Short mmCIF file of C-alpha atoms in Angstrom, two decimals:
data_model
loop_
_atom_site.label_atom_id
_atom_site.label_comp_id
_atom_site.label_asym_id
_atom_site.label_seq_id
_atom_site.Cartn_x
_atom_site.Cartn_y
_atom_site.Cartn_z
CA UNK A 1 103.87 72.44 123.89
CA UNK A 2 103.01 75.14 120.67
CA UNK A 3 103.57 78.59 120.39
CA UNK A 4 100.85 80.87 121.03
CA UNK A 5 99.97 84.16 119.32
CA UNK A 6 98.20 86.68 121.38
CA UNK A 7 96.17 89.57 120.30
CA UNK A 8 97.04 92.57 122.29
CA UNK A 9 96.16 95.31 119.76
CA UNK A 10 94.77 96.69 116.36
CA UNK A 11 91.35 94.61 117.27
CA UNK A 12 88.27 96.63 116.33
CA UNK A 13 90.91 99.76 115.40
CA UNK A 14 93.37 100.93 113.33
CA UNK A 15 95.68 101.72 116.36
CA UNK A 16 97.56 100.15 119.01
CA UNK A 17 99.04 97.13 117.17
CA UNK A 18 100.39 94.70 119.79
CA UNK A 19 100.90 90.89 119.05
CA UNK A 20 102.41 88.57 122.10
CA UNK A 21 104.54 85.30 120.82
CA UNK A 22 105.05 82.87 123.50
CA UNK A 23 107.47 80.04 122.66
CA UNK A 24 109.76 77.89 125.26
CA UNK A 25 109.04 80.48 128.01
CA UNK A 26 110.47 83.35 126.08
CA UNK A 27 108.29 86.40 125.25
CA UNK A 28 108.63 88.22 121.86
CA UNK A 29 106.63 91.28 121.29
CA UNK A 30 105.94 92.16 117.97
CA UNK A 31 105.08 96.08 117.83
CA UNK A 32 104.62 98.28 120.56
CA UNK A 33 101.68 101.11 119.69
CA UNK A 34 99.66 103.57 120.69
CA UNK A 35 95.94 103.36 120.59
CA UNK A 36 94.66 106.33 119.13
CA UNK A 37 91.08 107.87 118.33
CA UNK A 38 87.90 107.42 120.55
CA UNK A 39 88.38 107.87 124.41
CA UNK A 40 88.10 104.31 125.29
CA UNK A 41 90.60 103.24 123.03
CA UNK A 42 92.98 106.30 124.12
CA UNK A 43 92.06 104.63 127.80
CA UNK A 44 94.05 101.61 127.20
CA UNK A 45 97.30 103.73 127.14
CA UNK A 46 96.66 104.56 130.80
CA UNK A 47 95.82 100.82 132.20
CA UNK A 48 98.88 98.37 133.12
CA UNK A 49 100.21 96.40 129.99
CA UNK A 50 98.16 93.18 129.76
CA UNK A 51 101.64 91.27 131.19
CA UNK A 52 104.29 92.44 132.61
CA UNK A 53 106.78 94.56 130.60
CA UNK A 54 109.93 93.17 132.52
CA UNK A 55 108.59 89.32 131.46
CA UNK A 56 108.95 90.43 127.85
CA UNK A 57 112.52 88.84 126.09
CA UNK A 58 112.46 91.01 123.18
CA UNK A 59 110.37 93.49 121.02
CA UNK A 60 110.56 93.74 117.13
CA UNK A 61 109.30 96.92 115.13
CA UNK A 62 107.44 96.30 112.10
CA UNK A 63 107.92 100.74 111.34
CA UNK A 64 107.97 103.69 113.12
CA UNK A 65 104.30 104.99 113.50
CA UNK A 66 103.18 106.15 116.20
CA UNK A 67 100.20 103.23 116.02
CA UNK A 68 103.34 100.74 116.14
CA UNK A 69 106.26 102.31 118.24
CA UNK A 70 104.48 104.71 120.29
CA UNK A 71 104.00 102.90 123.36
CA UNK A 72 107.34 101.60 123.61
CA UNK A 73 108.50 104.48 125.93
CA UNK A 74 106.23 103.64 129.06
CA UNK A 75 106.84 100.08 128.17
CA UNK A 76 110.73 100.63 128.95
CA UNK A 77 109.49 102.96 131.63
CA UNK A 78 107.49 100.13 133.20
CA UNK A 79 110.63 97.28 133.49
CA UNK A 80 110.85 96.30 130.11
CA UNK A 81 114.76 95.44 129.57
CA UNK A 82 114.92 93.54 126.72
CA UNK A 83 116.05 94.57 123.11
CA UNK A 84 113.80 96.51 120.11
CA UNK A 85 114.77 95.41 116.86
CA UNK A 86 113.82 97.03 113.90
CA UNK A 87 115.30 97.62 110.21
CA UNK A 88 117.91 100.89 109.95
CA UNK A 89 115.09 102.90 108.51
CA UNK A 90 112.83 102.66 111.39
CA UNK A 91 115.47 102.97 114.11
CA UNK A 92 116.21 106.23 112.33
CA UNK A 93 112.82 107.82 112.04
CA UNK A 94 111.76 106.14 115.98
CA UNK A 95 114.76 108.30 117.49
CA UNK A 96 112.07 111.56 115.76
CA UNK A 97 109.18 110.13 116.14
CA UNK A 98 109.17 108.82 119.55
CA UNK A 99 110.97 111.88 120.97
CA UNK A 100 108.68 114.32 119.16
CA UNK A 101 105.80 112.24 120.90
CA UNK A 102 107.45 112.43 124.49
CA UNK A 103 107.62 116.22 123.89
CA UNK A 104 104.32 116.80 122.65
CA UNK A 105 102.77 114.64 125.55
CA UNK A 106 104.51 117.28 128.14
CA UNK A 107 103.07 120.56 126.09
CA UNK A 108 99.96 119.19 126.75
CA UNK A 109 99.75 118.00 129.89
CA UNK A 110 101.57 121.48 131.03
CA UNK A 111 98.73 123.94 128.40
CA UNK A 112 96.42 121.53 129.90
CA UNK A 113 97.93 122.44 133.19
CA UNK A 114 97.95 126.23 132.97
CA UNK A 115 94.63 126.78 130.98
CA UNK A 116 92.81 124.41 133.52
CA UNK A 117 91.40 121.83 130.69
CA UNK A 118 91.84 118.60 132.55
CA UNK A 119 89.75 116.89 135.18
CA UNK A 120 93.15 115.59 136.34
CA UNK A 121 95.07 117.50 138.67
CA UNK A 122 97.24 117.92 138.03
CA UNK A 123 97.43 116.44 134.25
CA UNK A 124 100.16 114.37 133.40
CA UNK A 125 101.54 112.78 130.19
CA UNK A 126 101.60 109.40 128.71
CA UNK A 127 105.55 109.63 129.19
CA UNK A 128 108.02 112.22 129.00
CA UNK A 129 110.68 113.44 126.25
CA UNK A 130 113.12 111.34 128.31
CA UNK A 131 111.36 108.19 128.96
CA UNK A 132 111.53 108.32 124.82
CA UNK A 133 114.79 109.08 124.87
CA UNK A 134 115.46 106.02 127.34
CA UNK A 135 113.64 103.58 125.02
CA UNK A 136 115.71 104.42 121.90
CA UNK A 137 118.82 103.15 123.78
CA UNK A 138 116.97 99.76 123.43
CA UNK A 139 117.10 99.64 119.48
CA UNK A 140 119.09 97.52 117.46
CA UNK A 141 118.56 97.82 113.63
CA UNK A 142 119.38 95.04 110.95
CA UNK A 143 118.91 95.05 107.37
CA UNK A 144 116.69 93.45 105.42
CA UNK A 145 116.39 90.03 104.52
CA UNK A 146 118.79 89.28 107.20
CA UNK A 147 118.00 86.47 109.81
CA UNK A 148 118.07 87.90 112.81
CA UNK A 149 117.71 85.79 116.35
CA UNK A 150 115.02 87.66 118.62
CA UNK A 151 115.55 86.06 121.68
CA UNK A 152 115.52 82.60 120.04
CA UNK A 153 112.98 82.68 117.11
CA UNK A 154 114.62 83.29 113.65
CA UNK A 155 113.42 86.59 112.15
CA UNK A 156 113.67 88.77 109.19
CA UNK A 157 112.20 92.07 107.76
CA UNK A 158 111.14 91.96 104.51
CA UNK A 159 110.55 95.38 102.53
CA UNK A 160 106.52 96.40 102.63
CA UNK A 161 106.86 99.60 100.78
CA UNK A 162 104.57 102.02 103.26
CA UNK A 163 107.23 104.56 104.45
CA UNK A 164 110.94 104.42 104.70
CA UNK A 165 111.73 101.37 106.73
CA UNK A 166 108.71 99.59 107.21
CA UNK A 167 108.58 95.89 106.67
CA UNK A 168 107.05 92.89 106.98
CA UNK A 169 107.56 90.91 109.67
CA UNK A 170 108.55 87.36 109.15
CA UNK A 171 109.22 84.55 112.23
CA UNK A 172 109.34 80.76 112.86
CA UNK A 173 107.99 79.84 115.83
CA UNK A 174 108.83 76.00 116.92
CA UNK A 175 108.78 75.06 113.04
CA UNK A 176 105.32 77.45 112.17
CA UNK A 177 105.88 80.28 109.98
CA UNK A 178 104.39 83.58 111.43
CA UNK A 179 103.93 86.59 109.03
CA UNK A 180 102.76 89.82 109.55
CA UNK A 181 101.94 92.14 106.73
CA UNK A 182 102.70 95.29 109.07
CA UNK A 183 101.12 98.48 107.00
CA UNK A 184 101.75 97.03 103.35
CA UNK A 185 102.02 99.37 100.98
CA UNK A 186 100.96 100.79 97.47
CA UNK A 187 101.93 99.01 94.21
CA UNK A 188 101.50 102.32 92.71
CA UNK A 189 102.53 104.47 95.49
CA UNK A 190 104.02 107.59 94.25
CA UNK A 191 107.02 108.15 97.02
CA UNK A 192 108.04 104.26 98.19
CA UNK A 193 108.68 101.28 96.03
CA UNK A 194 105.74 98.63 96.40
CA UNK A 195 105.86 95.82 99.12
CA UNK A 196 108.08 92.56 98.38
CA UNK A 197 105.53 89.71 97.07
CA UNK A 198 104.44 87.17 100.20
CA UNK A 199 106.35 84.53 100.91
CA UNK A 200 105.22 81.39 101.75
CA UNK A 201 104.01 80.83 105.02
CA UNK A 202 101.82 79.14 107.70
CA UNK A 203 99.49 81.72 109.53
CA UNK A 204 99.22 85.28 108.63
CA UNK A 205 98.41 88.20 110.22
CA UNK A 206 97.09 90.96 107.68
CA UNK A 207 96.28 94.58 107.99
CA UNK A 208 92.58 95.82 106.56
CA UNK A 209 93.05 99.57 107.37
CA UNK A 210 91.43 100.09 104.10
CA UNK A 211 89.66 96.35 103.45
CA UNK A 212 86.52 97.70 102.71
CA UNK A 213 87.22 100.15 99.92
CA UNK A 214 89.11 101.07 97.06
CA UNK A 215 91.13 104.15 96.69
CA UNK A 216 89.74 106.59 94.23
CA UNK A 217 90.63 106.32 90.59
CA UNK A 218 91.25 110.43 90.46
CA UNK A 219 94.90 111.52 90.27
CA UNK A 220 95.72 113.12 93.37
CA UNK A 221 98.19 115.73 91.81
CA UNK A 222 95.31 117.05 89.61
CA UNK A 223 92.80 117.20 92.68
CA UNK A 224 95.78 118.99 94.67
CA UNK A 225 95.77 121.58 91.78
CA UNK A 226 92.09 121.91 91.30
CA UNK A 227 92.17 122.95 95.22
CA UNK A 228 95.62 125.03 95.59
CA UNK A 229 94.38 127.36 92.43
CA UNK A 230 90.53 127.79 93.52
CA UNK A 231 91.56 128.40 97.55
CA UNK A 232 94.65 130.86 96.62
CA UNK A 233 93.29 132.56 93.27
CA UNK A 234 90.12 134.27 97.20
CA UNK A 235 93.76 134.85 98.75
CA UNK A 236 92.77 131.99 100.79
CA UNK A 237 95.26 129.35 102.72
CA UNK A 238 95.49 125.98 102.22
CA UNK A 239 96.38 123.82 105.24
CA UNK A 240 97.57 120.62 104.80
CA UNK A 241 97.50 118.12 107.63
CA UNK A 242 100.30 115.19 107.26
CA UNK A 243 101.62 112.88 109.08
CA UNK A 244 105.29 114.11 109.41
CA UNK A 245 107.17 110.82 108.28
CA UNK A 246 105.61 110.07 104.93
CA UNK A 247 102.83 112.31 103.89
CA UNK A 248 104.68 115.35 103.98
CA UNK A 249 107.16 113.85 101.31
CA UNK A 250 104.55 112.86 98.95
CA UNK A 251 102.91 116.14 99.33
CA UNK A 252 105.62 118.32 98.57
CA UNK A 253 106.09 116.03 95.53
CA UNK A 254 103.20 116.62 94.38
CA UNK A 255 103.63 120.09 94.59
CA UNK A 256 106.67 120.93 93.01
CA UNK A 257 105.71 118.83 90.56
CA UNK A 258 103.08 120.88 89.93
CA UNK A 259 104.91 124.12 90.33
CA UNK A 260 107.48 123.08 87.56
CA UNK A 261 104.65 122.74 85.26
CA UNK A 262 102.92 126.04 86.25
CA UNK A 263 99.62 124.39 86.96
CA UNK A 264 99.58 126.27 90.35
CA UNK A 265 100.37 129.87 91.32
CA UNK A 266 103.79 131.21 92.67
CA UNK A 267 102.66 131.06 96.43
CA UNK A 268 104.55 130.49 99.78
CA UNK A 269 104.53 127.23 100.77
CA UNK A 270 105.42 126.17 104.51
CA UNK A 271 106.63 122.92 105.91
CA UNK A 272 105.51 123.58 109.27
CA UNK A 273 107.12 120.04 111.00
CA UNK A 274 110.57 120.22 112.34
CA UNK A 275 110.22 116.44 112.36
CA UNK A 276 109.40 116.43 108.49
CA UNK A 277 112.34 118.08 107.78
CA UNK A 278 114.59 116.13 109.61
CA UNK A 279 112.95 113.29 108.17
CA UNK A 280 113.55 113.96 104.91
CA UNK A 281 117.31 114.23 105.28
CA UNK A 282 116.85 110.44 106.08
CA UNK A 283 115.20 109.63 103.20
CA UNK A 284 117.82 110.81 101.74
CA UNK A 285 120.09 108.25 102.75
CA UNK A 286 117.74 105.11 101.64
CA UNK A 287 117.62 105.94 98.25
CA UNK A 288 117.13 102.35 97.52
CA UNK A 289 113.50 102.23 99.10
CA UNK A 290 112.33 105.04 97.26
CA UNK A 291 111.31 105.94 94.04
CA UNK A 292 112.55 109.48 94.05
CA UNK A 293 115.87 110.59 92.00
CA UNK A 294 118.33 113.25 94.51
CA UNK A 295 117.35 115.92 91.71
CA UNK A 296 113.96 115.70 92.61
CA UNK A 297 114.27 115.37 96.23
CA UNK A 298 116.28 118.35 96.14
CA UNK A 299 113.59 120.63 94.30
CA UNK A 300 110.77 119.80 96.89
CA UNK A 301 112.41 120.48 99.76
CA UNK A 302 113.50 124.52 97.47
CA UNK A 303 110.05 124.61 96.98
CA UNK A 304 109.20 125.02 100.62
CA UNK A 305 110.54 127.30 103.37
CA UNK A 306 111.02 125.33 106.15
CA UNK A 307 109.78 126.59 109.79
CA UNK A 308 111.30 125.18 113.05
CA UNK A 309 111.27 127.71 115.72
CA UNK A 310 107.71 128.01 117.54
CA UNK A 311 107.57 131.80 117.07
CA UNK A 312 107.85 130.88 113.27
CA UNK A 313 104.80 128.67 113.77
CA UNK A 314 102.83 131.51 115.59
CA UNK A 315 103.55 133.65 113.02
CA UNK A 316 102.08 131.67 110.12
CA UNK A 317 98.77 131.97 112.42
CA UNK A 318 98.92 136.00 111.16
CA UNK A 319 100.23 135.84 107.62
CA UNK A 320 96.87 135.43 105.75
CA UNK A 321 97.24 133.97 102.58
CA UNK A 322 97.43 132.89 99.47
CA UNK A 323 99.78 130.54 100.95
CA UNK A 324 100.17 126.54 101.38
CA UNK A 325 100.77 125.38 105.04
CA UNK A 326 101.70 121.40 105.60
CA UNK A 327 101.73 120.74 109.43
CA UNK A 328 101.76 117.67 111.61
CA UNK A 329 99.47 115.32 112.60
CA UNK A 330 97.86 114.01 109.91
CA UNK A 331 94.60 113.06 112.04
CA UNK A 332 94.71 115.97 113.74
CA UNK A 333 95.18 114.95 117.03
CA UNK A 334 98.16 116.95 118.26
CA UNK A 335 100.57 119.57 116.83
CA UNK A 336 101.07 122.43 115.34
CA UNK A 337 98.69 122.06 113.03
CA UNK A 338 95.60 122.45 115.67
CA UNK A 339 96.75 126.20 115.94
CA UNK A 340 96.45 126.63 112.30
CA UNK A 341 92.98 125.41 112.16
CA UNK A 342 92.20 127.16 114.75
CA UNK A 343 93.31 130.29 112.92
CA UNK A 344 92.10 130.02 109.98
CA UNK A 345 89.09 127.43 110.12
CA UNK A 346 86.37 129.84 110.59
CA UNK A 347 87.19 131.42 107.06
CA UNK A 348 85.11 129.86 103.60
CA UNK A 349 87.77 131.16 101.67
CA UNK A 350 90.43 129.07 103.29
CA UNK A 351 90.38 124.49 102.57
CA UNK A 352 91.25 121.96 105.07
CA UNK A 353 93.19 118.37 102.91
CA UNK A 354 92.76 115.31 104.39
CA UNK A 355 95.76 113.68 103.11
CA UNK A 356 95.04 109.88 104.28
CA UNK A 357 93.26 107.69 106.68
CA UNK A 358 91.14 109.56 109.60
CA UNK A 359 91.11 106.74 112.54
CA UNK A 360 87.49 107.10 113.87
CA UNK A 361 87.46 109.18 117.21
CA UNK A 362 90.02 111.81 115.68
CA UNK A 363 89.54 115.22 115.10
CA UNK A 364 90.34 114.65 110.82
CA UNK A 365 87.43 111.54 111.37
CA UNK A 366 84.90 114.51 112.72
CA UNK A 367 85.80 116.93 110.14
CA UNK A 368 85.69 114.21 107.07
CA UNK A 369 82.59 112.79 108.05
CA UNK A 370 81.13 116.70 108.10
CA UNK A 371 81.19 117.83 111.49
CA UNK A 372 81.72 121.99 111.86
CA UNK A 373 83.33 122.18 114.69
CA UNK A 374 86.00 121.06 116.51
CA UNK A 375 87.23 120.97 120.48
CA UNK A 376 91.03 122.39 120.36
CA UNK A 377 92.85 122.93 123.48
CA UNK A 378 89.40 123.25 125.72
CA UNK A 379 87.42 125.70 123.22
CA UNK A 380 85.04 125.04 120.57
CA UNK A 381 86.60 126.19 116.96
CA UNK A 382 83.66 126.80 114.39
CA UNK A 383 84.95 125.18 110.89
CA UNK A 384 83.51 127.22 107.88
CA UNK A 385 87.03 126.56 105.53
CA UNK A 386 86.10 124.37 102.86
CA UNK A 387 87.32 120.70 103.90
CA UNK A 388 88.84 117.96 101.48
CA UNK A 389 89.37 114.37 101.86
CA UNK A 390 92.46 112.94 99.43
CA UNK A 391 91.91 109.12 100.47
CA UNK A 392 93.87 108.56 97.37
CA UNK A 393 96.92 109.99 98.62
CA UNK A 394 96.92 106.78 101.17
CA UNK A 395 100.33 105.12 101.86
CA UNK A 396 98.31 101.89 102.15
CA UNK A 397 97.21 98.90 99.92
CA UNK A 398 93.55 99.41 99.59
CA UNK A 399 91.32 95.85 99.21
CA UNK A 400 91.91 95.32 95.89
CA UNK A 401 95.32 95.81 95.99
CA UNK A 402 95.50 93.56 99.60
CA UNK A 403 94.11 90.62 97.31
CA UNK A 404 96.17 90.84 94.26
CA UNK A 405 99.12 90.98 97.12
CA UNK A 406 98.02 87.96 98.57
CA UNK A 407 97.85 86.34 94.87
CA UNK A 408 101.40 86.66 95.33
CA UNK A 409 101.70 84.08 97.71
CA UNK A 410 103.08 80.25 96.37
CA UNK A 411 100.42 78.57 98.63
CA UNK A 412 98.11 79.61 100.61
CA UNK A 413 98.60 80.47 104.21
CA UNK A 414 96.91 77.48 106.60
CA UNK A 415 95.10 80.86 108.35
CA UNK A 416 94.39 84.37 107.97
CA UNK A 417 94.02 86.51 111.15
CA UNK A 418 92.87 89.62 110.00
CA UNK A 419 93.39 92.58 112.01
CA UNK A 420 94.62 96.97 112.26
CA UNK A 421 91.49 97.57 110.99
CA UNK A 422 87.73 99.77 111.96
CA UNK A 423 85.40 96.16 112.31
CA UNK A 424 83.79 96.90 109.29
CA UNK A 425 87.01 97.05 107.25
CA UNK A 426 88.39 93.93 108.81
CA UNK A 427 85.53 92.12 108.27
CA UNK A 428 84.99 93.56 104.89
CA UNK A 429 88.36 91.92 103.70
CA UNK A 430 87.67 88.76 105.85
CA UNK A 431 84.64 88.14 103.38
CA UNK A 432 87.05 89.06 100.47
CA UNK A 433 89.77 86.96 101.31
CA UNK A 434 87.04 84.22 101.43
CA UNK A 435 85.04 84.60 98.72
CA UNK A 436 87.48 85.93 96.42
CA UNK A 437 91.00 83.77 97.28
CA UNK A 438 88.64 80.38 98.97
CA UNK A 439 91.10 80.81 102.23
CA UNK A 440 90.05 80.62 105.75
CA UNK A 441 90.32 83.98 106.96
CA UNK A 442 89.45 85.18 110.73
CA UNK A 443 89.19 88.53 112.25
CA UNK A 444 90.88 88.21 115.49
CA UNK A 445 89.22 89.70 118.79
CA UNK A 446 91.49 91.95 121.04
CA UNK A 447 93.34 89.19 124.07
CA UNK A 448 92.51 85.94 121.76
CA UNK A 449 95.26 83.78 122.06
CA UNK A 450 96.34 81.13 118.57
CA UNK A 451 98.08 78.75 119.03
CA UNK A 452 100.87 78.04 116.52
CA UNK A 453 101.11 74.34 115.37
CA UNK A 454 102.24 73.00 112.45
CA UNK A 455 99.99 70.60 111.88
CA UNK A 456 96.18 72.58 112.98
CA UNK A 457 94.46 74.39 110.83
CA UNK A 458 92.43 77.91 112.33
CA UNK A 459 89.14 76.21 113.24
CA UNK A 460 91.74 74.35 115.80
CA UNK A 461 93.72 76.97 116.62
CA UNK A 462 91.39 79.66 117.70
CA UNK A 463 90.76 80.22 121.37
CA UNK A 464 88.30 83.11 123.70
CA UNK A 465 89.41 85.91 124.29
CA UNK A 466 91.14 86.02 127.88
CA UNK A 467 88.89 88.35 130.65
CA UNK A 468 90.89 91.14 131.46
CA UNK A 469 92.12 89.30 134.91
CA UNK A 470 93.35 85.96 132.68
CA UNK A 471 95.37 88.58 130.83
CA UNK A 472 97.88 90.07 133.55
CA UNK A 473 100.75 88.22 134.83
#
């Protein structure tokens, strides 16, 4: 009997990656995320995991986004008993992340609570701060490049650039070698080093968050200036919504980069994230996966005054500008962020930066494709700021940069499953892949199980998706 792959995530959406291994009765679960964006994908969160958690052997962490960890808390909540490895980068940045999460799930379900906002009653969260705190106690980290046994497959991370810790994810499987990209990074990224070159291997499974387009040719610092000096020169503010673990890093970069050349005015600038801060004293400690000298690191982190306390954060709401404000979550769909748009939204004189991908159903998808208003916390917030989409400041390969990636490989993989994409990204690189490379690539279909033989190619391999009642054991 083969291994099988199952598809239990990041089909159709950038969000929610899940993949099932299945070899000699043992379960392997590689990632554990969150679906994200449009209601019926955020619905999946809530229904039973397609098998049972406690019939799971092991889990392994390609990074620590929320669209790959973020689930793991209910899944330890739910009977899951097994061990989550990762590399020492993630394990570091999961023990914020997936806290942060648990916390931020209970704020809402309680405002959601007092203000009457939910048809639930009363409204409860995803998971709690300690269900979080109970899945962390699962990790076990491990270098990279070392082999690591996950519950009797031979694994190792290999370095995909992206943020700090994130790898590919590389496994054999009863003598098939199983690769996942993960979220591959930039060559020319302008924080993390680019992602290690593909190795051989049998049947991969490759992201396409960005397969149907190529990131702008504009330099992102010189767009960042261009906004900063024509928003603060009306006394306007500039909010900046980032992703805590990542974005924030490259956008304070940017900035003091900018500020040591005088190419933007002497203005506050606020690091609104307690999370981002924390995070960056990790980053500190993995100088080797970054490209950014201690000197530097040091002057972005002067550049900013740092805000932790929640009466800090209100306070910001009051200020006025000119001033810079960087806030979690990137897509704006939690945060503190949501109370500075809702402060300062209505204003023309004030800019909204989009500073990366905008899963669709989000609140940053509405505002980048042009909508003018926004739901926060129950009420309708008119948007009259001027709003700004920096695709270029993506941590992730776009399609040209995918392909010249997969160039890397010595042979060519016997299949391509392509998947973490919207459907017209993943099937935008699909055609790529083919056209461009002449490999058979597929893009999978959420519960389609693979099986993993040595010897078939995809045509062989490929199998229906399972009904929902086929999928629960």
């Amino acid at each position: 009997m083969t291994g099988t792959l199952r598809f239990l995530g990041a089909t159709d959406t950038v969000t929610g990656s899940r993949y099932l291994i299945e070899s000699h009765g043992r379960r392997v679960l590689v990632d554990c995320g969150m679906f994200q964006g449009y209601k019926v994908l955020r619905e999946r969160n809530w229904r039973p995991f397609p098998v049972e958690p406690s019939s799971i052997d092991a889990v392994v962490v390609s990074h620590a986004h929320l669209d790959h960890t973020g689930y793991l808390p209910a899944l330890v909540r739910d009977g899951f008993r097994g061990r989550i490895h990762s590399t020492r980068g993630t394990a570091e940045l999961s023990r914020l992340i997936l806290a942060d999460s648990g916390r931020l799930l209970e704020e809402q379900a309680a405002f959601a609570y007092r203000h009457h906002t939910s048809r639930h009653s009363p409204p409860r969260p995803l998971y709690t701060e300690q269900d979080a705190l109970d899945a962390l106690e699962h990790f076990d980290p491990h270098p990279f490049d070392e082999e690591v046994d996950v519950a009797g497959l031979a694994s190792r991370f290999v370095p995909a650039g992206h943020i700090l810790g994130a790898a590919q994810v590389h496994l054999d499987v009863e003598g098939t070698r199983l690769h996942f990209t993960g979220d591959l990074g930039r060559p020319d990224d302008s924080l993390m080093k680019p992602p290690r070159a593909l190795e051989a291997t049998d049947v991969l499974v490759c992201e396409s968050t960005y397969g149907d387009r190529v990131h702008p040719g504009t330099d992102p610092e010189w767009l960042l200036g261009e906004i900063v000096r024509d928003v603060c020169s009306h006394g306007g503010v500039v909010i900046m919504p980032a992703f805590a673990v990542g974005r924030a890093e490259t956008l304070l970069l940017h900035l003091s980069r900018l500020r040591a050349r005088h190419s933007i005015p002497d203005v506050p600038v606020f690091l609104n994230s307690p999370m981002a801060v924390n995070a960056a004293e990790i980053y500190a400690r993995y100088p080797e996966e970054h490209r950014i000298p201690a000197a530097e690191f040091e002057a972005m982190y002067r550049l900013a005054t740092l805000v932790r306390t929640v009466d800090d954060s209100k306070l910001l709401n009051l200020r006025g500008g000119p001033a810079i404000i960087i806030s979690a979550s990137g897509m704006l769909e939690g945060g503190r962020v949501l109370h500075h748009i809702a402060a300062y939204g209505n204003d023309p004189h004030n800019a909204i930066v989009l500073t990366g991908f905008q899963a669709g159903g989000t609140r940053g998808d509405a505002l980048r494709r042009g909508e003018r208003s926004l739901r926060i916390y129950g009420r309708d917030v008119p948007i009259r700021a001027q709003v700004h989409s920096l695709d270029m400041l993506s941590a992730h390969a776009d399609a040209g940069q995918i392909l010249d990636w997969l160039r890397t490989a010595s042979a060519p993989p016997r299949a391509v499953y392509v998947t973490h994409g919207e459907p017209h990204a993943a099937d935008a690189l699909r055609t790529r892949i083919d056209r461009t490379l002449g490999w058979e690539a597929h893009v999978a279909e959420f519960g389609e199980t693979v099986e993993l033989s040595p010897t078939t190619g995809p045509a062989a391999e490929v199998r229906p998706p399972a009904t929902p009642a086929a999928t629960a054991s």
